[in-house]
Amino acid sequence: MPNLQHIYLDNNATTRVDDRVLEAMLPYFRDYYANPSSTHIAGLTINEAIENASWQTANLINADAEEIVFTSGATEAINLAIKGLANQNKKHIITIKTEHKAVLETCAFMESIGFEISYLTVNFDGLLDIKLLKEIITDKTLAFIGMFSNNETGVIQNIGEISKILKTKNVLFFCDATQSVGKIPIDVKSLGIDLLALSAHKFYGPKGVGALYISVKAKLKLTPQILGGGQQKKLRSGTLNVTGIIGLGKASEIAVNELEKDRNRISLLRNRLEKGLLQFENSFVNGNIENRIYNTSNICFPGVNSEQLILALGNISVSNGASCSAVTSEPSHVLKAMGLSDEKALSSIRFSLGRFTTDEEIDVAIDRILNLLEKLKT
């Protein structure tokens, strides 16, 4: 009988570390602990393991190992990618209003140092109107920044079509794929992505490690944001987080082998959860239901305060927005950008399932949530 004391449906915030990832990491805490920058045998041995993890991570997105720079996570990767463009001649960047705060706040910083930032709106379903992108690109446009799949709604943008437009205009494409890498197939080469951010803890790896893909073909010369020992081709100084990188590599290897298995099982669970919860009167899914990642469902329950529901659920973990801003009572900027009123945005809940979600947990969650919705509706 599974332990249902804690039902975790907040996998877009973070995921449980896979046991196989943990097992791969443990020796690098206690046995293989040398500094990978050291020139002795012990250090060189660790460096070989880092190179293997670089290959594993690159293979997940069809990149080359030399195109991977390890970071402390997606937020640092995003800062390196965007701030690293500061010395380029062109000074216009385009992004989307529904991006993660890590992108939006870094773009605001770029504005403060003289860049022009264009924030594009989305349709009611969360998808970008491609015409807007075509119309706003000028000869001064340096880069476009866009999520692969949204962290709150799961909506997947038309990355292929966006990339085609950018390439015809010689505009760089930086994709925040934090919520997509390790869940769905991503090929940076065929998609024409120049920069891509990812984070291990979003696909069953450890927290505190991520990576930035930097296309060699794009010949980008990013300005480093962390200076010091000159590690990673001087792009990101500091002693490498060896155990974290080993974990990221292993999580990437597992994902390559189990993408379809995870997708098939989790999508069925998500659909069952969604069908059950939409029995609540006037409830509806936020975002495009055809173009979204398979593990995410963002549902509005009109007349129910999402914060009250989250507190009442107790042992069932869900979210009412991005995990980094979930402590606030402000409506989601993503849902607002999609045209929802404050009231409806504050009545919306994100459910995000994962590799360790079970059938029984979904059944228990549906019954419990429906009962609470009836009690809490105004």
Tab-separated table of N, CA, C and O in Angstrom, residues 5-75:
chain	number	residue	atom	x	y	z
A	5	GLN	N	0.511	9.840	2.671
A	5	GLN	CA	0.554	10.948	3.618
A	5	GLN	C	0.892	12.257	2.922
A	5	GLN	O	0.469	13.316	3.335
A	6	HIS	N	1.683	12.171	1.835
A	6	HIS	CA	2.042	13.367	1.080
A	6	HIS	C	1.844	13.100	-0.405
A	6	HIS	O	2.487	12.211	-0.973
A	7	ILE	N	0.942	13.833	-1.018
A	7	ILE	CA	0.702	13.707	-2.457
A	7	ILE	C	1.273	14.956	-3.120
A	7	ILE	O	0.789	16.069	-2.901
A	8	TYR	N	2.305	14.757	-3.906
A	8	TYR	CA	3.056	15.878	-4.464
A	8	TYR	C	2.667	16.123	-5.921
A	8	TYR	O	3.002	15.331	-6.804
A	9	LEU	N	1.949	17.221	-6.154
A	9	LEU	CA	1.501	17.592	-7.500
A	9	LEU	C	2.036	18.973	-7.866
A	9	LEU	O	1.334	19.816	-8.433
A	10	ASP	N	3.309	19.194	-7.524
A	10	ASP	CA	3.951	20.482	-7.788
A	10	ASP	C	5.324	20.272	-8.431
A	10	ASP	O	6.314	20.906	-8.070
A	11	ASN	N	5.364	19.361	-9.399
A	11	ASN	CA	6.640	18.984	-10.013
A	11	ASN	C	7.242	20.047	-10.921
A	11	ASN	O	8.408	19.925	-11.307
A	12	ASN	N	6.483	21.089	-11.273
A	12	ASN	CA	7.081	22.188	-12.024
A	12	ASN	C	7.900	23.093	-11.111
A	12	ASN	O	8.764	23.836	-11.582
A	13	ALA	N	7.640	23.010	-9.812
A	13	ALA	CA	8.446	23.763	-8.849
A	13	ALA	C	9.777	23.061	-8.631
A	13	ALA	O	10.838	23.681	-8.654
A	14	THR	N	9.706	21.762	-8.392
A	14	THR	CA	10.900	20.930	-8.290
A	14	THR	C	10.467	19.481	-8.307
A	14	THR	O	9.282	19.178	-8.094
A	15	THR	N	11.413	18.597	-8.552
A	15	THR	CA	11.113	17.174	-8.586
A	15	THR	C	11.950	16.431	-7.557
A	15	THR	O	12.995	16.914	-7.127
A	16	ARG	N	11.467	15.265	-7.191
A	16	ARG	CA	12.244	14.384	-6.324
A	16	ARG	C	13.456	13.861	-7.087
A	16	ARG	O	13.348	13.526	-8.268
A	17	VAL	N	14.587	13.806	-6.432
A	17	VAL	CA	15.779	13.247	-7.070
A	17	VAL	C	15.566	11.751	-7.297
A	17	VAL	O	15.206	11.017	-6.373
A	18	ASP	N	15.782	11.316	-8.522
A	18	ASP	CA	15.663	9.903	-8.857
A	18	ASP	C	16.734	9.117	-8.089
A	18	ASP	O	17.879	9.567	-7.968
A	19	ASP	N	16.374	7.954	-7.577
A	19	ASP	CA	17.325	7.144	-6.802
A	19	ASP	C	18.586	6.830	-7.600
A	19	ASP	O	19.688	6.790	-7.050
A	20	ARG	N	18.426	6.634	-8.897
A	20	ARG	CA	19.579	6.326	-9.740
A	20	ARG	C	20.523	7.519	-9.850
A	20	ARG	O	21.745	7.358	-9.958
A	21	VAL	N	19.969	8.719	-9.816
A	21	VAL	CA	20.780	9.935	-9.831
A	21	VAL	C	21.553	10.059	-8.517
A	21	VAL	O	22.757	10.350	-8.510
A	22	LEU	N	20.855	9.840	-7.419
A	22	LEU	CA	21.500	9.917	-6.107
A	22	LEU	C	22.650	8.916	-5.999
A	22	LEU	O	23.737	9.250	-5.509
A	23	GLU	N	22.415	7.708	-6.471
A	23	GLU	CA	23.458	6.681	-6.417
A	23	GLU	C	24.684	7.081	-7.237
A	23	GLU	O	25.818	6.805	-6.844
A	24	ALA	N	24.461	7.729	-8.374
A	24	ALA	CA	25.578	8.177	-9.203
A	24	ALA	C	26.364	9.297	-8.531
A	24	ALA	O	27.587	9.405	-8.709
A	25	MET	N	25.685	10.118	-7.724
A	25	MET	CA	26.322	11.261	-7.082
A	25	MET	C	27.127	10.886	-5.845
A	25	MET	O	28.182	11.494	-5.573
A	26	LEU	N	26.655	9.925	-5.070
A	26	LEU	CA	27.239	9.625	-3.759
A	26	LEU	C	28.751	9.414	-3.756
A	26	LEU	O	29.441	9.947	-2.880
A	27	PRO	N	29.314	8.669	-4.697
A	27	PRO	CA	30.772	8.471	-4.659
A	27	PRO	C	31.566	9.767	-4.769
A	27	PRO	O	32.698	9.840	-4.290
A	28	TYR	N	30.967	10.784	-5.380
A	28	TYR	CA	31.671	12.048	-5.582
A	28	TYR	C	31.580	12.962	-4.353
A	28	TYR	O	32.197	14.019	-4.323
A	29	PHE	N	30.844	12.548	-3.358
A	29	PHE	CA	30.863	13.209	-2.056
A	29	PHE	C	31.966	12.638	-1.171
A	29	PHE	O	32.647	13.368	-0.467
A	30	ARG	N	32.159	11.303	-1.248
A	30	ARG	CA	32.993	10.670	-0.232
A	30	ARG	C	34.279	10.047	-0.769
A	30	ARG	O	35.273	9.973	-0.046
A	31	ASP	N	34.284	9.603	-2.019
A	31	ASP	CA	35.453	8.904	-2.550
A	31	ASP	C	36.225	9.732	-3.576
A	31	ASP	O	37.449	9.823	-3.515
A	32	TYR	N	35.498	10.307	-4.519
A	32	TYR	CA	36.133	11.067	-5.596
A	32	TYR	C	35.848	12.553	-5.378
A	32	TYR	O	34.948	13.124	-5.981
A	33	TYR	N	36.622	13.157	-4.512
A	33	TYR	CA	36.312	14.524	-4.079
A	33	TYR	C	37.343	15.551	-4.523
A	33	TYR	O	37.283	16.721	-4.116
A	34	ALA	N	38.290	15.164	-5.361
A	34	ALA	CA	39.334	16.097	-5.794
A	34	ALA	C	38.748	17.228	-6.635
A	34	ALA	O	37.662	17.110	-7.213
A	35	ASN	N	39.481	18.327	-6.693
A	35	ASN	CA	39.091	19.475	-7.515
A	35	ASN	C	39.361	19.135	-8.974
A	35	ASN	O	40.480	18.775	-9.342
A	36	PRO	N	38.361	19.245	-9.842
A	36	PRO	CA	38.554	18.871	-11.250
A	36	PRO	C	39.543	19.762	-11.995
A	36	PRO	O	39.978	19.410	-13.098
A	37	SER	N	39.895	20.909	-11.414
A	37	SER	CA	40.881	21.792	-12.044
A	37	SER	C	42.315	21.432	-11.661
A	37	SER	O	43.267	21.988	-12.220
A	38	SER	N	42.478	20.507	-10.710
A	38	SER	CA	43.812	20.092	-10.284
A	38	SER	C	44.467	19.228	-11.355
A	38	SER	O	43.787	18.513	-12.104
A	39	THR	N	45.811	19.276	-11.428
A	39	THR	CA	46.527	18.563	-12.477
A	39	THR	C	47.040	17.196	-12.046
A	39	THR	O	47.659	16.493	-12.851
A	40	HIS	N	46.793	16.803	-10.782
A	40	HIS	CA	47.207	15.471	-10.361
A	40	HIS	C	46.197	14.431	-10.863
A	40	HIS	O	45.127	14.767	-11.388
A	41	ILE	N	46.547	13.170	-10.673
A	41	ILE	CA	45.728	12.081	-11.201
A	41	ILE	C	44.300	12.127	-10.662
A	41	ILE	O	43.327	11.933	-11.402
A	42	ALA	N	44.173	12.384	-9.363
A	42	ALA	CA	42.833	12.435	-8.761
A	42	ALA	C	41.983	13.522	-9.410
A	42	ALA	O	40.801	13.323	-9.716
A	43	GLY	N	42.591	14.696	-9.643
A	43	GLY	CA	41.873	15.792	-10.272
A	43	GLY	C	41.509	15.491	-11.709
A	43	GLY	O	40.398	15.785	-12.173
A	44	LEU	N	42.441	14.882	-12.439
A	44	LEU	CA	42.185	14.532	-13.831
A	44	LEU	C	41.084	13.494	-13.957
A	44	LEU	O	40.295	13.509	-14.908
A	45	THR	N	41.018	12.594	-12.975
A	45	THR	CA	39.957	11.581	-12.965
A	45	THR	C	38.587	12.229	-12.819
A	45	THR	O	37.625	11.861	-13.511
A	46	ILE	N	38.506	13.219	-11.925
A	46	ILE	CA	37.237	13.949	-11.739
A	46	ILE	C	36.894	14.720	-13.003
A	46	ILE	O	35.733	14.776	-13.428
A	47	ASN	N	37.918	15.295	-13.621
A	47	ASN	CA	37.675	16.077	-14.837
A	47	ASN	C	37.097	15.198	-15.943
A	47	ASN	O	36.241	15.642	-16.718
A	48	GLU	N	37.549	13.948	-16.021
A	48	GLU	CA	36.995	13.022	-17.002
A	48	GLU	C	35.507	12.775	-16.735
A	48	GLU	O	34.703	12.682	-17.670
A	49	ALA	N	35.146	12.673	-15.442
A	49	ALA	CA	33.737	12.473	-15.093
A	49	ALA	C	32.905	13.704	-15.470
A	49	ALA	O	31.762	13.574	-15.926
A	50	ILE	N	33.478	14.887	-15.302
A	50	ILE	CA	32.797	16.130	-15.691
A	50	ILE	C	32.586	16.158	-17.206
A	50	ILE	O	31.513	16.531	-17.699
A	51	GLU	N	33.602	15.744	-17.948
A	51	GLU	CA	33.481	15.714	-19.410
A	51	GLU	C	32.390	14.741	-19.846
A	51	GLU	O	31.638	15.015	-20.799
A	52	ASN	N	32.291	13.617	-19.148
A	52	ASN	CA	31.236	12.658	-19.466
A	52	ASN	C	29.858	13.250	-19.185
A	52	ASN	O	28.917	13.073	-19.973
A	53	ALA	N	29.728	13.976	-18.063
A	53	ALA	CA	28.455	14.624	-17.725
A	53	ALA	C	28.114	15.710	-18.748
A	53	ALA	O	26.942	15.918	-19.068
A	54	SER	N	29.144	16.383	-19.259
A	54	SER	CA	28.920	17.386	-20.314
A	54	SER	C	28.326	16.723	-21.543
A	54	SER	O	27.384	17.244	-22.166
A	55	TRP	N	28.880	15.548	-21.887
A	55	TRP	CA	28.364	14.819	-23.045
A	55	TRP	C	26.936	14.346	-22.798
A	55	TRP	O	26.073	14.464	-23.675
A	56	GLN	N	26.666	13.828	-21.594
A	56	GLN	CA	25.316	13.338	-21.269
A	56	GLN	C	24.294	14.477	-21.365
A	56	GLN	O	23.194	14.309	-21.910
A	57	THR	N	24.654	15.637	-20.825
A	57	THR	CA	23.753	16.791	-20.841
A	57	THR	C	23.539	17.291	-22.262
A	57	THR	O	22.408	17.578	-22.677
A	58	ALA	N	24.635	17.386	-23.005
A	58	ALA	CA	24.539	17.845	-24.400
A	58	ALA	C	23.702	16.896	-25.241
A	58	ALA	O	22.886	17.330	-26.067
A	59	ASN	N	23.856	15.611	-25.014
A	59	ASN	CA	23.132	14.602	-25.789
A	59	ASN	C	21.622	14.724	-25.614
A	59	ASN	O	20.853	14.416	-26.531
A	60	LEU	N	21.200	15.203	-24.451
A	60	LEU	CA	19.775	15.350	-24.169
A	60	LEU	C	19.111	16.364	-25.095
A	60	LEU	O	17.918	16.259	-25.399
A	61	ILE	N	19.880	17.362	-25.566
A	61	ILE	CA	19.316	18.411	-26.418
A	61	ILE	C	19.970	18.426	-27.808
A	61	ILE	O	19.835	19.396	-28.547
A	62	ASN	N	20.693	17.364	-28.131
A	62	ASN	CA	21.415	17.242	-29.404
A	62	ASN	C	22.403	18.385	-29.612
A	62	ASN	O	22.478	18.985	-30.693
A	63	ALA	N	23.169	18.676	-28.572
A	63	ALA	CA	24.232	19.673	-28.653
A	63	ALA	C	25.577	18.960	-28.596
A	63	ALA	O	25.651	17.735	-28.485
A	64	ASP	N	26.647	19.718	-28.692
A	64	ASP	CA	27.988	19.184	-28.508
A	64	ASP	C	28.443	19.503	-27.090
A	64	ASP	O	28.074	20.548	-26.529
A	65	ALA	N	29.263	18.640	-26.526
A	65	ALA	CA	29.705	18.819	-25.140
A	65	ALA	C	30.386	20.170	-24.922
A	65	ALA	O	30.233	20.794	-23.870
A	66	GLU	N	31.115	20.632	-25.934
A	66	GLU	CA	31.832	21.903	-25.796
A	66	GLU	C	30.880	23.103	-25.762
A	66	GLU	O	31.301	24.217	-25.450
A	67	GLU	N	29.614	22.871	-26.069
A	67	GLU	CA	28.635	23.959	-26.072
A	67	GLU	C	27.900	24.093	-24.740
A	67	GLU	O	26.990	24.910	-24.609
A	68	ILE	N	28.270	23.298	-23.746
A	68	ILE	CA	27.611	23.303	-22.446
A	68	ILE	C	28.452	24.021	-21.403
A	68	ILE	O	29.631	23.718	-21.217
A	69	VAL	N	27.841	24.996	-20.731
A	69	VAL	CA	28.469	25.671	-19.593
A	69	VAL	C	27.616	25.379	-18.367
A	69	VAL	O	26.419	25.682	-18.349
A	70	PHE	N	28.209	24.785	-17.348
A	70	PHE	CA	27.462	24.454	-16.138
A	70	PHE	C	27.292	25.693	-15.270
A	70	PHE	O	28.199	26.523	-15.143
A	71	THR	N	26.103	25.801	-14.664
A	71	THR	CA	25.769	26.938	-13.797
A	71	THR	C	25.143	26.413	-12.507
A	71	THR	O	25.018	25.203	-12.320
A	72	SER	N	24.714	27.320	-11.654
A	72	SER	CA	24.047	26.919	-10.408
A	72	SER	C	22.569	26.620	-10.629
A	72	SER	O	21.871	26.234	-9.695
A	73	GLY	N	22.093	26.809	-11.839
A	73	GLY	CA	20.687	26.567	-12.147
A	73	GLY	C	20.244	27.414	-13.319
A	73	GLY	O	21.050	28.122	-13.941
A	74	ALA	N	18.958	27.368	-13.621
A	74	ALA	CA	18.435	28.097	-14.774
A	74	ALA	C	18.519	29.609	-14.591
A	74	ALA	O	18.780	30.341	-15.544
A	75	THR	N	18.313	30.084	-13.370
A	75	THR	CA	18.345	31.536	-13.150
A	75	THR	C	19.712	32.110	-13.487
A	75	THR	O	19.823	33.150	-14.149
